[in-house]
Amino acid sequence: MMESGAHFCNSCGEQVGHDANGEVFVACHECYFPICKACFEYEVNEGRKVCLRCATPYADRAKDNDDTKAYGNQSTMAAQINVSQDVGLHARHVSTVSTVDSELNDESGNPIWKNRVESWKEKDKKNKKKKSAPKAENGAPIPQEQQMEEIQSSEAAAAEPLSVIIPIPKTRITPYRIVIVVRLIILGLFFHYRVTNPVDSAFGLWLTSIICEIWFAFSWVLDQFPKWYPINRDTFIDRLSARYERPGEPSQLAAVDFFVSTVDPLKEPPLITANTVLSILAVDYPVDKVSCYVSDDGAAMLTFESLVETADFARKWIPFCKKFAIEPRAPEFYFSQKIDYLKDKVQPSFVKERRAMKRDYEEFKVRINALVAKAQKTPDEGWTMQDGTSWPGNNSRDHPGMIQVFLGHSGAQDIEGNELPRLVYVSREKRPGYQHHKKAGAENALVRVSAVLTNAPFILNLDCDHYVNNSKAVREAMCFLMDPVVGRDLCYVQFPQRFDGIDRSDRYANRNTVFFDVNMKGLDGIQGPVYVGTGCVFNRQALYGYSPPSMPKLPKSSSCCCCPSKKQTKDVSELYRDAKREELDAAIFNLREIDNYDEYERSMLISQMSFEKTFGLSTVFIESTLMESGGLPESADPSMLIKEAIHVISCGYEEKTAWGKEIGWIYGSVTEDILTGFKMQCRGWRSVYCMPLRPAFKGSAPINLSDRLHQVLRWALGSVEIFFSRHCPLWYGFAGGRLKWLQRLAYINTIVYPFTSLPLVAYCTLPAICLLTGKFIIPTLSNLASALFLGLFLSIIITSVLELRWSGVTIEALWRNEQFWVIGGVSAHLFAVFQGFLKMLAGVDTNFTVTAKAAEDTEFGELYMIKWTTLLIPPTTLIVINIVGVVAGFSDALNGGYESWGPLFGKVFFAFWVIFHLYPFLKGLMGRQNRTPTVVILWSVLLASVFSLVWVKINPFISRADSSSISQTCISIDC
């Protein structure tokens, strides 16, 4: 790799050279960091007069060593430089950026290299000098000042960042923070009044309301404070291209592996999956850097055959997209746009070619639909492929692993003869008796397959119904991941989810606008957004469980042996796990030194280092994990890669390994996305939120009420599972302090929000009880109490208004989010809590069906479909009892006279608060054109009758004395 005795600069890669005395040039005599004289002078001229490694001032070191004729012991110096040059050669490389891993630390545990070296700047300077040297020899010498100006101008152009942070203006964020603090103070005064002023006549109701209100305040704190420092980001794709795609040179952009996961082609239509795949293959990125892996976890021949058709259609579709730069590049959504498709098109042939392409796509749709129609009924003997052999996946729960490379191999070209991206079909092996871990297990299988076949340094995962809406989305992510400063400790770039096919009023808050445009911006200003399951670009090294390069090791315990701290005892398991992770990092670093071993010796050394216990029994895969910049190892045999890929997706491969525990997608919850991102950020990684003007990805969401509630139920149950697991943010990951406190609050909020359903159901029931009993949870208001209530309501309104102001969210989206918080809370979240307890106590697991992705032909037709489910019972009951309570309250007021109307106002306002929040649910039940399901009417009548009888006949809310006196009065009446 280098000649013995030659020392290379860690900034520019050139030889260090010698000083005036003929000795090796040394800039810092403290750590002997190898840097050439030209780079040293540039650092000093730029004002950076400290060592890049140890931060020791250059001038002080030179003054201290003036007394010594030689610069220390020459053998010691040479040894130090040899170590340093090894560091430079085996450091992490992102494109042309050279850095040092966090494994190299001094005895105190602090990182040795304190400052980042931007080597692309130095290389540009060196290249400039090399180009100007021949001119100086052959022609007139260029003035030194002019040379310096040219160098500085080129460096200034190269030093431009690929992304910038745009903080929220102080005029908007400062009032927002002030109101949050004021609201917190008002809450404290409000609870002081509520606790010190009980309602003796309705003590049970009062106590219940106090408990509910305290929990609501706690939930508000968890949700509000992680939004303390929201930010926006802007990217510069043109600078990315200028830096990594220079004319006449091969593209230096990093490769990306796309993951598309699907299970049931009858519920996830193959046409939707095909559009997602086509949009990926046609993305605006070098074709040799793109690979698309489709995971068929249902082993369906329908998915396989539809991919065959998709690969054939891609040969026409990809050149058409790139020739005319169309958006989006999913044909179904491109041809369905209601816009002027001739806008900005100047090529005369566009209309003709577009018409021909649309005809080809219609024929493609017919072929796909024919395959779907054929697959509706499975033959008794099972499916048979075109060559007459039986389909290996006829039994979806017992079949071998299957891999098929459709595109990307030799001979796979489009109709214009250009190279095509790689397209790979993957169906992992499944056998009875093995735990397959659903989507998380499928994603981990794709990680291993892609590492063996392509091993791109970055991974982008999408659901089968999320297509690429912005062809430059990958470049947007690379502006962060390939940035020398930002990308170093970046584990993933998360894009917001945007959806098609949602009604304009967004009745059930399917767009989740408040979460994606408010909460995620707030998290981006702390440690980064949470991972939401799709539309995310990962750093592959972060998925392997490594710590970020700049993260220091855990500090040594300072407590004495006779008085061990409680925290140390509590976090002993955390310290052990982090220590094992540091050992693995160190072993991997040492393994990078291997360059001359043959395959057998390398295999033996890997085995001795126990890499199999972490990554599994695949030498090819383990060796790929050591290549931070991606690419296949030189020792890999291309003819054996498919066989090795089949091996790594075998059902027993993950047995006794760290897959799903420390590396890859983490198991233990149906919401594996939250858990996976949480584990990464506990190791110290950061994430970034990218919101391009044109949405990067778009998907479909279940818009009818039943499917929407089932979707929310799945998310809530996953949060409850994490709450009861060892990964609960309340106690996991405290060792090392790598997770910021506001970030921890955000993760706590993601796992405790389903428990809000319990106080929410109680609070929504209170108005009806108050109206039926004639009692109330609040005593007669004084002037102070009225001021507190008014201040609380005003602070809530002002907080919402200021939040809308800095986030850009509409008031309608905020109101829909508030409504569905109540609807989901009293239905799906409530069921999730009880199912979580059942799973923890009795081991009862709940299987979820995949939500259907296709809607009716009519616009928003699915919105009005009602699929009866038990999730609809609690909200229906709450609506009925509150309506009954309002009727009963007005009846009492009419009979009680003028004095009864005053107390009635607060109770009715309370009841209408519940009814207004449940109004979208009620409207969904009523359907369209009076098509209300009969079962809903029966339930409503039954519940209304029951509660009316309870109020009129049974009357449990009247004391025995009152009931006896009433009966005596009735007897004395002569009828």
mmCIF file of C-alpha atoms in Angstrom, residues 335-470:
data_model
loop_
_atom_site.group_PDB
_atom_site.id
_atom_site.type_symbol
_atom_site.label_atom_id
_atom_site.label_comp_id
_atom_site.label_asym_id
_atom_site.label_seq_id
_atom_site.Cartn_x
_atom_site.Cartn_y
_atom_site.Cartn_z
ATOM 1 C CA PHE A 335 -50.603 9.963 -16.678
ATOM 2 C CA SER A 336 -53.395 10.713 -14.170
ATOM 3 C CA GLN A 337 -52.191 14.278 -13.485
ATOM 4 C CA LYS A 338 -54.735 16.961 -14.252
ATOM 5 C CA ILE A 339 -52.171 19.515 -15.415
ATOM 6 C CA ASP A 340 -50.830 20.915 -18.656
ATOM 7 C CA TYR A 341 -48.287 18.255 -19.513
ATOM 8 C CA LEU A 342 -46.928 20.386 -22.369
ATOM 9 C CA LYS A 343 -45.694 23.067 -20.003
ATOM 10 C CA ASP A 344 -41.931 23.644 -20.253
ATOM 11 C CA LYS A 345 -41.661 20.974 -23.008
ATOM 12 C CA VAL A 346 -39.798 22.197 -26.100
ATOM 13 C CA GLN A 347 -39.044 18.993 -28.010
ATOM 14 C CA PRO A 348 -41.480 18.495 -30.918
ATOM 15 C CA SER A 349 -41.392 14.713 -30.551
ATOM 16 C CA PHE A 350 -42.664 14.811 -26.967
ATOM 17 C CA VAL A 351 -46.385 14.600 -27.777
ATOM 18 C CA LYS A 352 -45.899 11.676 -30.147
ATOM 19 C CA GLU A 353 -43.678 9.731 -27.779
ATOM 20 C CA ARG A 354 -45.919 10.469 -24.791
ATOM 21 C CA ARG A 355 -48.942 9.157 -26.656
ATOM 22 C CA ALA A 356 -47.051 5.994 -27.601
ATOM 23 C CA MET A 357 -45.801 5.533 -24.039
ATOM 24 C CA LYS A 358 -49.287 5.943 -22.614
ATOM 25 C CA ARG A 359 -50.533 3.265 -25.001
ATOM 26 C CA ASP A 360 -47.712 0.957 -23.939
ATOM 27 C CA TYR A 361 -48.562 1.571 -20.288
ATOM 28 C CA GLU A 362 -52.223 0.755 -20.852
ATOM 29 C CA GLU A 363 -51.151 -2.546 -22.398
ATOM 30 C CA PHE A 364 -48.847 -3.116 -19.439
ATOM 31 C CA LYS A 365 -51.783 -2.544 -17.071
ATOM 32 C CA VAL A 366 -53.880 -5.048 -18.989
ATOM 33 C CA ARG A 367 -51.171 -7.708 -18.611
ATOM 34 C CA ILE A 368 -50.837 -7.013 -14.878
ATOM 35 C CA ASN A 369 -54.596 -7.113 -14.359
ATOM 36 C CA ALA A 370 -54.746 -10.405 -16.255
ATOM 37 C CA LEU A 371 -52.191 -11.853 -13.851
ATOM 38 C CA VAL A 372 -54.235 -10.605 -10.884
ATOM 39 C CA ALA A 373 -57.434 -12.111 -12.277
ATOM 40 C CA LYS A 374 -55.655 -15.410 -12.819
ATOM 41 C CA ALA A 375 -54.356 -15.428 -9.238
ATOM 42 C CA GLN A 376 -57.787 -15.046 -7.655
ATOM 43 C CA LYS A 377 -58.199 -18.823 -7.456
ATOM 44 C CA THR A 378 -55.261 -21.027 -6.545
ATOM 45 C CA PRO A 379 -55.094 -24.353 -8.459
ATOM 46 C CA ASP A 380 -55.390 -27.500 -6.374
ATOM 47 C CA GLU A 381 -51.970 -28.719 -7.522
ATOM 48 C CA GLY A 382 -50.382 -25.311 -6.852
ATOM 49 C CA TRP A 383 -48.903 -22.746 -9.192
ATOM 50 C CA THR A 384 -46.681 -23.776 -12.082
ATOM 51 C CA MET A 385 -44.078 -21.588 -13.790
ATOM 52 C CA GLN A 386 -43.816 -21.138 -17.552
ATOM 53 C CA ASP A 387 -41.153 -23.830 -17.880
ATOM 54 C CA GLY A 388 -43.482 -26.378 -16.291
ATOM 55 C CA THR A 389 -41.773 -26.603 -12.915
ATOM 56 C CA SER A 390 -43.716 -26.111 -9.701
ATOM 57 C CA TRP A 391 -43.495 -22.706 -8.043
ATOM 58 C CA PRO A 392 -41.243 -23.080 -4.945
ATOM 59 C CA GLY A 393 -43.409 -20.743 -2.882
ATOM 60 C CA ASN A 394 -46.699 -22.606 -3.165
ATOM 61 C CA ASN A 395 -46.614 -22.981 0.612
ATOM 62 C CA SER A 396 -45.967 -19.431 1.833
ATOM 63 C CA ARG A 397 -44.968 -20.694 5.286
ATOM 64 C CA ASP A 398 -42.623 -23.451 4.139
ATOM 65 C CA HIS A 399 -40.454 -22.678 1.115
ATOM 66 C CA PRO A 400 -36.780 -22.170 0.210
ATOM 67 C CA GLY A 401 -35.130 -18.820 -0.326
ATOM 68 C CA MET A 402 -35.560 -17.378 -3.803
ATOM 69 C CA ILE A 403 -33.512 -14.706 -5.591
ATOM 70 C CA GLN A 404 -33.894 -13.553 -9.188
ATOM 71 C CA VAL A 405 -31.906 -10.732 -10.806
ATOM 72 C CA PHE A 406 -34.093 -9.198 -13.514
ATOM 73 C CA LEU A 407 -32.030 -6.167 -14.525
ATOM 74 C CA GLY A 408 -28.485 -5.002 -14.023
ATOM 75 C CA HIS A 409 -26.674 -8.040 -15.396
ATOM 76 C CA SER A 410 -24.926 -8.301 -18.750
ATOM 77 C CA GLY A 411 -27.233 -7.728 -21.678
ATOM 78 C CA ALA A 412 -29.873 -5.837 -19.665
ATOM 79 C CA GLN A 413 -30.224 -2.614 -21.619
ATOM 80 C CA ASP A 414 -33.058 -0.263 -22.448
ATOM 81 C CA ILE A 415 -34.428 0.255 -25.956
ATOM 82 C CA GLU A 416 -31.737 2.874 -26.608
ATOM 83 C CA GLY A 417 -28.902 0.554 -25.593
ATOM 84 C CA ASN A 418 -28.138 2.205 -22.257
ATOM 85 C CA GLU A 419 -27.351 0.419 -19.029
ATOM 86 C CA LEU A 420 -30.224 -0.223 -16.619
ATOM 87 C CA PRO A 421 -30.253 -0.182 -12.810
ATOM 88 C CA ARG A 422 -30.243 -3.497 -10.995
ATOM 89 C CA LEU A 423 -33.602 -5.065 -10.087
ATOM 90 C CA VAL A 424 -33.589 -8.065 -7.737
ATOM 91 C CA TYR A 425 -36.479 -10.209 -6.511
ATOM 92 C CA VAL A 426 -35.950 -11.662 -3.016
ATOM 93 C CA SER A 427 -38.117 -14.053 -1.030
ATOM 94 C CA ARG A 428 -36.404 -15.269 2.147
ATOM 95 C CA GLU A 429 -36.635 -18.862 3.280
ATOM 96 C CA LYS A 430 -39.429 -19.790 5.674
ATOM 97 C CA ARG A 431 -39.807 -23.009 7.630
ATOM 98 C CA PRO A 432 -42.182 -24.095 10.408
ATOM 99 C CA GLY A 433 -40.812 -23.612 13.889
ATOM 100 C CA TYR A 434 -38.821 -20.454 13.116
ATOM 101 C CA GLN A 435 -39.702 -16.923 14.192
ATOM 102 C CA HIS A 436 -39.613 -14.734 11.088
ATOM 103 C CA HIS A 437 -40.320 -11.305 12.709
ATOM 104 C CA LYS A 438 -42.566 -10.054 9.906
ATOM 105 C CA LYS A 439 -41.442 -6.837 8.183
ATOM 106 C CA ALA A 440 -38.377 -6.298 10.387
ATOM 107 C CA GLY A 441 -37.079 -9.773 9.516
ATOM 108 C CA ALA A 442 -37.695 -9.168 5.816
ATOM 109 C CA GLU A 443 -35.784 -5.872 5.932
ATOM 110 C CA ASN A 444 -32.837 -7.539 7.678
ATOM 111 C CA ALA A 445 -32.780 -10.221 4.997
ATOM 112 C CA LEU A 446 -32.578 -7.477 2.366
ATOM 113 C CA VAL A 447 -29.688 -5.861 4.257
ATOM 114 C CA ARG A 448 -27.682 -9.085 3.997
ATOM 115 C CA VAL A 449 -28.628 -9.848 0.387
ATOM 116 C CA SER A 450 -27.751 -6.353 -0.776
ATOM 117 C CA ALA A 451 -24.451 -6.458 1.129
ATOM 118 C CA VAL A 452 -23.470 -9.608 -0.728
ATOM 119 C CA LEU A 453 -24.608 -8.510 -4.206
ATOM 120 C CA THR A 454 -23.972 -4.733 -4.329
ATOM 121 C CA ASN A 455 -23.084 -3.426 -0.854
ATOM 122 C CA ALA A 456 -24.028 0.216 -1.384
ATOM 123 C CA PRO A 457 -23.016 2.404 1.586
ATOM 124 C CA PHE A 458 -26.549 3.810 1.807
ATOM 125 C CA ILE A 459 -29.972 2.155 1.941
ATOM 126 C CA LEU A 460 -33.342 3.711 1.097
ATOM 127 C CA ASN A 461 -36.400 1.751 2.203
ATOM 128 C CA LEU A 462 -39.918 2.292 0.868
ATOM 129 C CA ASP A 463 -43.263 0.636 1.360
ATOM 130 C CA CYS A 464 -44.696 -0.912 -1.767
ATOM 131 C CA ASP A 465 -47.281 1.875 -2.033
ATOM 132 C CA HIS A 466 -44.818 4.775 -1.686
ATOM 133 C CA TYR A 467 -43.457 5.839 -5.054
ATOM 134 C CA VAL A 468 -40.681 8.314 -5.817
ATOM 135 C CA ASN A 469 -42.470 11.596 -6.482
ATOM 136 C CA ASN A 470 -39.282 13.663 -6.798
#
